[in-house]
Coordinates of C-alpha atoms and ligand atoms in Angstrom, one line a residue:
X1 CA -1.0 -28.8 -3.1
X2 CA 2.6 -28.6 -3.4
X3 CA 4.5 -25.7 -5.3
X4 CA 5.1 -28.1 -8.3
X5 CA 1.0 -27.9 -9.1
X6 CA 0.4 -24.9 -8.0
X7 CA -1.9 -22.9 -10.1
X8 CA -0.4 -20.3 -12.2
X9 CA -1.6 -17.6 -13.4
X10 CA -2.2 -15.0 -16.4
X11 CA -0.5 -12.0 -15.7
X12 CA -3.0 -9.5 -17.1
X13 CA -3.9 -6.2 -16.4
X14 CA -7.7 -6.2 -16.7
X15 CA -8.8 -3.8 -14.5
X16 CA -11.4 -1.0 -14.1
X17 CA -9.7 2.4 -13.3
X18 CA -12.4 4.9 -12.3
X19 CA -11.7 8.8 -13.3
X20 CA -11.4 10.7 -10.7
X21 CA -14.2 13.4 -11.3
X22 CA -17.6 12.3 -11.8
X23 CA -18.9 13.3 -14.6
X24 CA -21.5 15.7 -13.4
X25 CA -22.4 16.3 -9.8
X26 CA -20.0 17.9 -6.9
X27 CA -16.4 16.7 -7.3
X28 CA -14.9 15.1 -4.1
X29 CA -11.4 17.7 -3.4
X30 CA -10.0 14.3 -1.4
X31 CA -7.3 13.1 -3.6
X32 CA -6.9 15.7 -6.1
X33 CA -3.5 16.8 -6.8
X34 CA -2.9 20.5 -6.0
X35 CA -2.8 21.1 -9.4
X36 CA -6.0 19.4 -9.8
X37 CA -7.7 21.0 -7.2
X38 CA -6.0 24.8 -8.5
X39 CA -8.2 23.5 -11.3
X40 CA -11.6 22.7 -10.1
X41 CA -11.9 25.7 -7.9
X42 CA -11.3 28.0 -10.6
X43 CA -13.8 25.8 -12.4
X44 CA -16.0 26.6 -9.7
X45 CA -15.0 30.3 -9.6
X46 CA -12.7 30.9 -7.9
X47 CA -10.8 34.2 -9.6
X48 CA -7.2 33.1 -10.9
X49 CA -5.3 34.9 -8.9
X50 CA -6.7 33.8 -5.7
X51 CA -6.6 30.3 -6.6
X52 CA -3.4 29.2 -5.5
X53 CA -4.0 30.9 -1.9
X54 CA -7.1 29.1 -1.2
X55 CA -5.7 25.4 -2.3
X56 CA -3.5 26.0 0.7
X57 CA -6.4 27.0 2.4
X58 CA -8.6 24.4 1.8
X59 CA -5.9 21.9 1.8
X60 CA -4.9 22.9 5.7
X61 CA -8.2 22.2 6.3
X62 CA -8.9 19.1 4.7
X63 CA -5.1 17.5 5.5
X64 CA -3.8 19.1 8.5
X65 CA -7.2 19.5 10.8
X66 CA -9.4 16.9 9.3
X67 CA -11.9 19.0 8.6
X68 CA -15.0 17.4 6.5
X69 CA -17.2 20.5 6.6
X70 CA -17.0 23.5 4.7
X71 CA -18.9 25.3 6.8
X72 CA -16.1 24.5 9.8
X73 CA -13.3 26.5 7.4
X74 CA -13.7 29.8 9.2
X75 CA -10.9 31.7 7.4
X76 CA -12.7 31.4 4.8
X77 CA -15.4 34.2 3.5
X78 CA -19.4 32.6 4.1
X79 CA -20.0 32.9 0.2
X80 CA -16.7 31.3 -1.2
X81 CA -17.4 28.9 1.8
X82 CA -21.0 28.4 0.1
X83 CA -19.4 28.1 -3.0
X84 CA -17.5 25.6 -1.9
X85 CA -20.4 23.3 -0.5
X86 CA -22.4 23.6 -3.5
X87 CA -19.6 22.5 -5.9
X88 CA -17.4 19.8 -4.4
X89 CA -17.8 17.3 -1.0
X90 CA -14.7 16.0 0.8
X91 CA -15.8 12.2 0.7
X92 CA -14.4 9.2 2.3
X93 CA -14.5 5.6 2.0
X94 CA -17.2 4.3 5.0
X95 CA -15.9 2.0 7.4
X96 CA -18.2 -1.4 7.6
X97 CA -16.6 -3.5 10.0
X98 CA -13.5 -2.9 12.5
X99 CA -12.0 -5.7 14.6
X100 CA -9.8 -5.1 16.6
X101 CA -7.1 -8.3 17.9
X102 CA -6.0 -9.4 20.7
X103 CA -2.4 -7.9 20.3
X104 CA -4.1 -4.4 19.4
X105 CA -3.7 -4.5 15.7
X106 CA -7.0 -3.2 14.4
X107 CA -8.8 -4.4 11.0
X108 CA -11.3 -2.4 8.9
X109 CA -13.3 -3.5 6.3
X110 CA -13.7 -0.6 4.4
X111 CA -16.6 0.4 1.2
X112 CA -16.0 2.2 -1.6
X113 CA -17.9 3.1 -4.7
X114 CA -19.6 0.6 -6.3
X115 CA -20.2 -1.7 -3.1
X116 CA -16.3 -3.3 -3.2
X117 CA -14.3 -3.7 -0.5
X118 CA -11.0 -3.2 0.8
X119 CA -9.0 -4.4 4.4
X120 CA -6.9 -1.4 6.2
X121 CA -4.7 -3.2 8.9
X122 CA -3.2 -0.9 11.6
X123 CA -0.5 -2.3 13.7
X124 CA 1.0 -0.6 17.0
X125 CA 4.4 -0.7 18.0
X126 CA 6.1 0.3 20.5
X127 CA 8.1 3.1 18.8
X128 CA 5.4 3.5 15.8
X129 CA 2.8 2.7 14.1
X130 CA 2.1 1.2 11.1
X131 CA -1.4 1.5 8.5
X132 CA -0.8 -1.2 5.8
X133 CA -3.6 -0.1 3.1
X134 CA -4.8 -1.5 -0.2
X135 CA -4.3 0.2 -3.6
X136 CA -6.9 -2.2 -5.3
X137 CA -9.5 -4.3 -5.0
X138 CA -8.5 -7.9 -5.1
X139 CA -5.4 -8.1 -7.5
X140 CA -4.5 -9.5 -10.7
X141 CA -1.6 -11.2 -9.8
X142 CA -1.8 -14.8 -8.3
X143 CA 0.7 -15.6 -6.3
X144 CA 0.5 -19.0 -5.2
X145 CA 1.3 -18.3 -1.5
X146 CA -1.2 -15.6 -1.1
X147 CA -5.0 -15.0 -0.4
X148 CA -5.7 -11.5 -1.7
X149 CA -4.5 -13.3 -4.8
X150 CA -7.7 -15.9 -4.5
X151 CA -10.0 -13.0 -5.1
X152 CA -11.5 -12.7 -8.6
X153 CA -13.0 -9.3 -8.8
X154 CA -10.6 -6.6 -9.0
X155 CA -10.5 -2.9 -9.5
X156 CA -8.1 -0.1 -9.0
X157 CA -8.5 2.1 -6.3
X158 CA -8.4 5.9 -6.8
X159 CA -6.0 8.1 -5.4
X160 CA -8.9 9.7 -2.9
X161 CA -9.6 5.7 -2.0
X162 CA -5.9 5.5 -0.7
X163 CA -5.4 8.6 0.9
X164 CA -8.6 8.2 2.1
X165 CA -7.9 5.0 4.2
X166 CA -4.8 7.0 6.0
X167 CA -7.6 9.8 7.2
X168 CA -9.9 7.3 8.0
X169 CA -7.4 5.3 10.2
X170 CA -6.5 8.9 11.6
X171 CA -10.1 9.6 12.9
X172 CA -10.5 6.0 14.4
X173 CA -7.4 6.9 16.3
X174 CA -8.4 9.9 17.4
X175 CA -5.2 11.6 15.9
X176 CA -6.1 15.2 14.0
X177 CA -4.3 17.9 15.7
X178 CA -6.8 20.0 18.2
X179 CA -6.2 23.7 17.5
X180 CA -4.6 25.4 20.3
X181 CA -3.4 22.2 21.9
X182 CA 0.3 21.8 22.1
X183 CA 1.9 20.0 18.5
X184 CA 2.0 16.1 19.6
X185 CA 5.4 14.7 18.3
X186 CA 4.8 11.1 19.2
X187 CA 2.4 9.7 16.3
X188 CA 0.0 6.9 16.8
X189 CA -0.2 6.6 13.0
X190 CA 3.5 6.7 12.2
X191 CA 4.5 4.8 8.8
X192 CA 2.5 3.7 6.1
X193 CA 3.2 0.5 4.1
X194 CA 1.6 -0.3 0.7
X195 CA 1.5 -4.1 1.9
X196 CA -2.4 -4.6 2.0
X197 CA -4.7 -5.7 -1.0
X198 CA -3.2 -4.8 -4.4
X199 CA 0.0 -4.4 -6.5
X200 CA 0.6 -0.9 -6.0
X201 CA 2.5 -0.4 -9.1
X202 CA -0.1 -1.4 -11.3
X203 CA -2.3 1.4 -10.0
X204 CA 1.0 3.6 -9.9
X205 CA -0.7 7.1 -10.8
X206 CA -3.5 7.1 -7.8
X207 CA -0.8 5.5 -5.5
X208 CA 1.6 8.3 -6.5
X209 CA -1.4 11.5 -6.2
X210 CA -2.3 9.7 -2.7
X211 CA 1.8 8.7 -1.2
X212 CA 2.0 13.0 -2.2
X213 CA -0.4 13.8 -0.1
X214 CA 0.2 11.9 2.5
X215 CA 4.0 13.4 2.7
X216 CA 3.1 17.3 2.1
X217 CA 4.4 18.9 4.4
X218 CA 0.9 21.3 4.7
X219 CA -1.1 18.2 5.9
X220 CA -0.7 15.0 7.2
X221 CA 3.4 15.6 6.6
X222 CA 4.9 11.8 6.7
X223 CA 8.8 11.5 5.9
X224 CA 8.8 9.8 2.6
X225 CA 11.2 7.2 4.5
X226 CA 8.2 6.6 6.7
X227 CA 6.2 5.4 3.7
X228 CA 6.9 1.8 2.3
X229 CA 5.9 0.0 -1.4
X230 CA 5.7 -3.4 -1.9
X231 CA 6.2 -4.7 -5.6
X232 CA 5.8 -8.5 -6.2
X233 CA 8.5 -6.9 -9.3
X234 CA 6.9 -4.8 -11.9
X235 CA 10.5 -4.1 -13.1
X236 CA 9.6 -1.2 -15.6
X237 CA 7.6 1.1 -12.7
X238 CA 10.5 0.3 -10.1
X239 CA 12.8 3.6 -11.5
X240 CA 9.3 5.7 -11.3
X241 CA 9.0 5.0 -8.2
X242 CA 12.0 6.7 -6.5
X243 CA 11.6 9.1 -9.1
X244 CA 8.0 9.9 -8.8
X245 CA 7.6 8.8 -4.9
X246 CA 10.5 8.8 -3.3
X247 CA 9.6 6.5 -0.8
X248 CA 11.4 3.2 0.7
X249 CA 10.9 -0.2 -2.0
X250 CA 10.4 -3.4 -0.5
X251 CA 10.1 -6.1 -3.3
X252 CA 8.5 -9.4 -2.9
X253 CA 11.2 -12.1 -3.3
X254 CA 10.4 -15.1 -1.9
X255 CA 12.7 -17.5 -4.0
X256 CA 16.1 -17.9 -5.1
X257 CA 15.5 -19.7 -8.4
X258 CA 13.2 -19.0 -11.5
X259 CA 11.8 -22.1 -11.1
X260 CA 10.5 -22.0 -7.6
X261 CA 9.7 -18.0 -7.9
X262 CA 7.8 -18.3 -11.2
X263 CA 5.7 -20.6 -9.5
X264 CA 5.1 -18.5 -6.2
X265 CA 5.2 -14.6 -7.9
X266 CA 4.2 -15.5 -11.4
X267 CA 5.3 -12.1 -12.6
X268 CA 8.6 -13.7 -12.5
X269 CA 7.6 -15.2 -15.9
X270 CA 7.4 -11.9 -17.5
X271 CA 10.5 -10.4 -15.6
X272 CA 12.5 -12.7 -13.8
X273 CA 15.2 -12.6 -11.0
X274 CA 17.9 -11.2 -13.6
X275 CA 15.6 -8.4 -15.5
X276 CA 14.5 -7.7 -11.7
X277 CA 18.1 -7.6 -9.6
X278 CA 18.9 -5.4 -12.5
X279 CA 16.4 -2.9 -12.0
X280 CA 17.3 -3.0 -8.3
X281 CA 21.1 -2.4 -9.0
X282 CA 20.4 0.6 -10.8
X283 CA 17.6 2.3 -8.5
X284 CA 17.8 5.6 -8.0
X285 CA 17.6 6.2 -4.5
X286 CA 19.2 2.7 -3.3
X287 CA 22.6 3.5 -0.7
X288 CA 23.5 2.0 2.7
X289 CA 20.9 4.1 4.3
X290 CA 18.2 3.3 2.0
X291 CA 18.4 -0.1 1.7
X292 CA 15.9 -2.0 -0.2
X293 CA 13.6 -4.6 2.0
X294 CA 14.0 -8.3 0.4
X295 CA 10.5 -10.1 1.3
X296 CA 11.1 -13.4 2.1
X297 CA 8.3 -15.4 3.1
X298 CA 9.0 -18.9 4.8
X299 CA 6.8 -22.1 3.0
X300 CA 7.9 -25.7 4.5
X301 CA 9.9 -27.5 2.0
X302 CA 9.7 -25.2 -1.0
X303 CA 12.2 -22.0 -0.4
X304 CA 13.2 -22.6 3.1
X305 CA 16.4 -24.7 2.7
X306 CA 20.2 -23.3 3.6
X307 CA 21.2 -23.8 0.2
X308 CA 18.0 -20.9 -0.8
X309 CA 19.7 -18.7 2.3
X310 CA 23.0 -19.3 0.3
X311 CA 21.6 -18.0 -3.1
X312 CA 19.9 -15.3 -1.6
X313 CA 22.8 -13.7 -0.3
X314 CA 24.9 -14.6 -3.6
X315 CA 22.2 -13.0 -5.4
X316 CA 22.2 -9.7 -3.6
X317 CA 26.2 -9.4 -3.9
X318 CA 26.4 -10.1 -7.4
X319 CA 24.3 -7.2 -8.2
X320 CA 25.3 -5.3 -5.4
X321 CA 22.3 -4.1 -4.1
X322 CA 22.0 -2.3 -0.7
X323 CA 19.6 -4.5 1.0
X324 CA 18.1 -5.9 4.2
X325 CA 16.1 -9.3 4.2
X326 CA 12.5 -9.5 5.8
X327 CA 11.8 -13.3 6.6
X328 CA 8.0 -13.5 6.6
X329 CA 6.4 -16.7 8.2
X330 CA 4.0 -17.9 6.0
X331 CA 0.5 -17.0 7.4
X332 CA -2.1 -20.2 6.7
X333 CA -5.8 -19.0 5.2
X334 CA -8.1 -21.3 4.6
X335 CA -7.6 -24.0 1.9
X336 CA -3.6 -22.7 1.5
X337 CA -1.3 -24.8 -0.3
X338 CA 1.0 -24.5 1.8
X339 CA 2.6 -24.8 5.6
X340 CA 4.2 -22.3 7.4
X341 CA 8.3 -23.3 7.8
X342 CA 9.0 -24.3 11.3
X343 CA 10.8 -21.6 14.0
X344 CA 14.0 -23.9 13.8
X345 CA 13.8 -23.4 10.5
X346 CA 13.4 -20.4 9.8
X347 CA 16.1 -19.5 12.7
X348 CA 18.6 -21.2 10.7
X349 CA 17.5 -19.5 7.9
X350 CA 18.0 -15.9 9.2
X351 CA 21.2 -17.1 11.0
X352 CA 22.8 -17.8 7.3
X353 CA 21.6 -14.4 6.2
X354 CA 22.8 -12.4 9.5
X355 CA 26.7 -14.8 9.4
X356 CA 26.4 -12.9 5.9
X357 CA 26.5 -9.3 7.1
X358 CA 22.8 -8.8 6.6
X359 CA 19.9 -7.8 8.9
X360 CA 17.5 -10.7 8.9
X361 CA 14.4 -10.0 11.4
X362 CA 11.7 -12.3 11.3
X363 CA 8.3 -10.5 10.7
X364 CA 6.4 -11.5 14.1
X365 CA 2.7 -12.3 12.3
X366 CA 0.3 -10.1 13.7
X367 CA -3.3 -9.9 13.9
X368 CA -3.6 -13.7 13.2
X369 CA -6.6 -13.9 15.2
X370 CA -8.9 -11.8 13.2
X371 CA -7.2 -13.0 9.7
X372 CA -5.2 -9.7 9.5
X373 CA -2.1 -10.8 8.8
X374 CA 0.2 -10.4 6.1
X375 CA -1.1 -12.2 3.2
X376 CA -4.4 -13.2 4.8
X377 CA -6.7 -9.8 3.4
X378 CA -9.2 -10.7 1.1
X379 CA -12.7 -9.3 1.0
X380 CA -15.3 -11.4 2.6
X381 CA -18.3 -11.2 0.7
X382 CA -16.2 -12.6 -2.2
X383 CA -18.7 -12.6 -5.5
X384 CA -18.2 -13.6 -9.1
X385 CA -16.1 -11.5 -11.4
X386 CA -18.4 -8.2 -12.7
X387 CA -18.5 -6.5 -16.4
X388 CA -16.5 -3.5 -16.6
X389 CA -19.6 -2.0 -17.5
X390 CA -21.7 -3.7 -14.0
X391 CA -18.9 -1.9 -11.9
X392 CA -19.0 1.3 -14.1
X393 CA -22.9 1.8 -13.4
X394 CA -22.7 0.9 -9.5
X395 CA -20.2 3.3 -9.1
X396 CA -22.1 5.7 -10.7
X397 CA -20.7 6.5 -14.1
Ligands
LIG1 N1 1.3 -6.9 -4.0 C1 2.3 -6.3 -3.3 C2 2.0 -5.8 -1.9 C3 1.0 -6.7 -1.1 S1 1.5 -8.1 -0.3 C4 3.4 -7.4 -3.2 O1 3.2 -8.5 -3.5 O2 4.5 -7.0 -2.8 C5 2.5 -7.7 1.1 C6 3.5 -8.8 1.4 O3 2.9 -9.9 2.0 C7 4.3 -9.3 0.2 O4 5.6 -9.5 0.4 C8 3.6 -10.7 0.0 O5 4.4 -11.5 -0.8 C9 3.4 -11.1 1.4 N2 2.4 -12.2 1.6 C10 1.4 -12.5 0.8 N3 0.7 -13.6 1.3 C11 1.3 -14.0 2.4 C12 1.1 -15.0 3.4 N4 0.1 -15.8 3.2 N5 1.9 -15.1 4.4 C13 3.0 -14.2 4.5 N6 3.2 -13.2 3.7 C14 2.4 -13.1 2.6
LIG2 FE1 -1.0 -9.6 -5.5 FE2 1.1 -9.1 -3.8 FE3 -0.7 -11.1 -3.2 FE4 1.0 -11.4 -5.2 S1 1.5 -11.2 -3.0 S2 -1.2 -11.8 -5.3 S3 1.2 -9.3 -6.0 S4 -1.2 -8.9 -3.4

């Protein structure tokens, strides 16, 4: 299949978004606000004025040392502790599978509620070290170029689903602080990128509650510059999200012309190139040091060509956006209609962009051997599309 007859696709937003609280039953405190959780405990009974003190209590607990166990929060009295245990849980996602490649990126097939599931990829470095999670299941989107994209079935995740796959990544790498032991500045788990399953900003209120709790300083504490979101281009949430989040953009780009990108990133048909550089010229936290990441991934034949290089670069100085350019190899999954550029290719390609002025690394694919690559996450036991109302009632509702 060539780009021409590509399939395109309806850009919809049918999907299921859990609430956060069950409706009767213990209410899980992972990825509650600290609001929210002020809330529930003086649901629960906590007096008023207390209630503030013991959010940063329990939050320590849950964020900082990893606890799971109320029993385990010893500066806590027995009975609130008992009150604790009999009105909320601290539940993760469960961990199915976990592979683990070759070049010592790890993969983990994850389960949430309701029996879906979601990939986690975790890629070391030698300086950091990257989690790339999912905010939904599947996605809605179909770009052309892209498996998760493939998958039918799709549902939001919740904000204690995302948070939940950074503290699950944390105890596979063996990474909460041991009290008493000196503080460990060197981070195994490092950055976070909102590159996995999912557009993030159509799920933008649970990947907001989870991105805060990854950066509060109380808990797991990661620089908001440390923490990356990929948008194929929802242009109206892009302002929200250095207002809300703060954190770095990176913006799925992959063509130079609506033509070519309405047929890889069909969102383009709703906003295109202009209605999105226009959004990026005026984003709030945009400057030299901030620069937003242009996504560029490289298909053979249809994007690849110096001419594309040349209107890339035109592009970005006409709207004068502070930006550096990731070139992305294409990553083949099975039955993809397209081929990856070749290296010469794609060298000339970044050689253009870097004669320009701009940074152009080429993303080294990793995790190819266990299908963990960029582009290549898509659950594996794959089933036909559910009824709102099938999901609502496995998940419990
Ligand atoms: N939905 C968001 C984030 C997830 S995709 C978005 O589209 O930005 C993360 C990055 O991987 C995006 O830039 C996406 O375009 C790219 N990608 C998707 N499929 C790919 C593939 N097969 N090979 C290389 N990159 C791919
Ligand atoms: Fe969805 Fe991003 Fe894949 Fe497009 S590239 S289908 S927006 S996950």
């Amino acid at each position: 299949m060539t780009a021409e007859n590509a399939p395109s696709a309806p850009i919809t937003q049918d999907v299921l978004t859990l609430p956060r609280k069950l409706p009767e039953g213990p209410v899980n405190l992972v990825g509650l606000t600290r609001d929210q959780m002020q809330a529930a405990l003086i649901a629960a009974g906590t007096p008023d004025k207390q209630a503030r003190m013991r959010v940063n209590q329990v939050w320590q607990w849950i964020y900082h040392w990893g606890v799971r166990d109320f029993a385990a929060m010893t500066n806590l009295a027995k009975d609130y502790r008992a009150l604790l245990a009999s009105n909320f849980v601290i539940a993760l996602p469960e961990i199915v599978t976990k592979q683990v490649s070759e070049d010592g990126t790890r993969k983990y097939l994850v389960r949430i509620a309701g029996g879906h599931e979601v990939e986690i990829v975790y890629i070391p470095e030698e300086d950091r070290g990257t989690l790339c999670i999912s905010s939904q299941v599947g996605c809605t989107l179909t770009c052309s170029f892209c498996h998760t994209g493939t998958q039918k079935l799709v549902r939001n995740l919740t904000a204690a689903e995302i948070i939940g796959q950074v503290m699950l990544a944390r105890d596979d790498l063996g990474e909460w602080p041991v009290p008493g032991a000196p503080k460990d500045e060197t981070r195994l788990l490092s950055n976070i990128v909102l590159m996995g399953m999912g557009e993030p900003l159509y799920n933008f209120d649970n990947v907001r509650d989870a991105m805060k709790i990854a950066m509060d300083p109380e808990g797991i504490s990661l620089s908001r510059r440390r923490i990356t979101l990929s948008t194929s281009g929802v242009v109206p949430e892009i302002a929200r999200t250095a207002d809300e989040i703060g954190c770095m953009l990176a913006i799925s780009f992959h063509a130079t012309t609506d033509e070519v990108r309405d047929k890889l990133v069909p969102i383009n048909k709703r906003w295109n190139i202009d209605a999105l550089m226009t959004a990026l010229a005026s984003y709030p936290n945009a400057s030299n040091s901030e620069r937003i990441t242009f996504e560029y991934v490289m298909l053979n034949g249809v994007n690849d060509t110096d001419a594309d290089a040349h209107r890339l670069i035109a592009l970005i100085r006409k709207y004068n956006v502070p930006a550096k350019i990731n070139l992305i190899p294409f990553n083949e999954w099975p039955g993809a209609p397209y081929t990856r550029s070749s290296n010469n290719r794609i060298r000339a390609f970044a050689d253009i962009i870097y004669k320009a002025g701009y940074a152009s690394p080429i993303r080294t694919p990793r995790g190819e051997d266990i299908m963990a690559a960029c582009g290549q996450l898509k659950s594996a036991t794959e089933r036909a599309r559910k009824s709102r109302a099938q999901i609502a009632s496995e998940a419990g509702l």
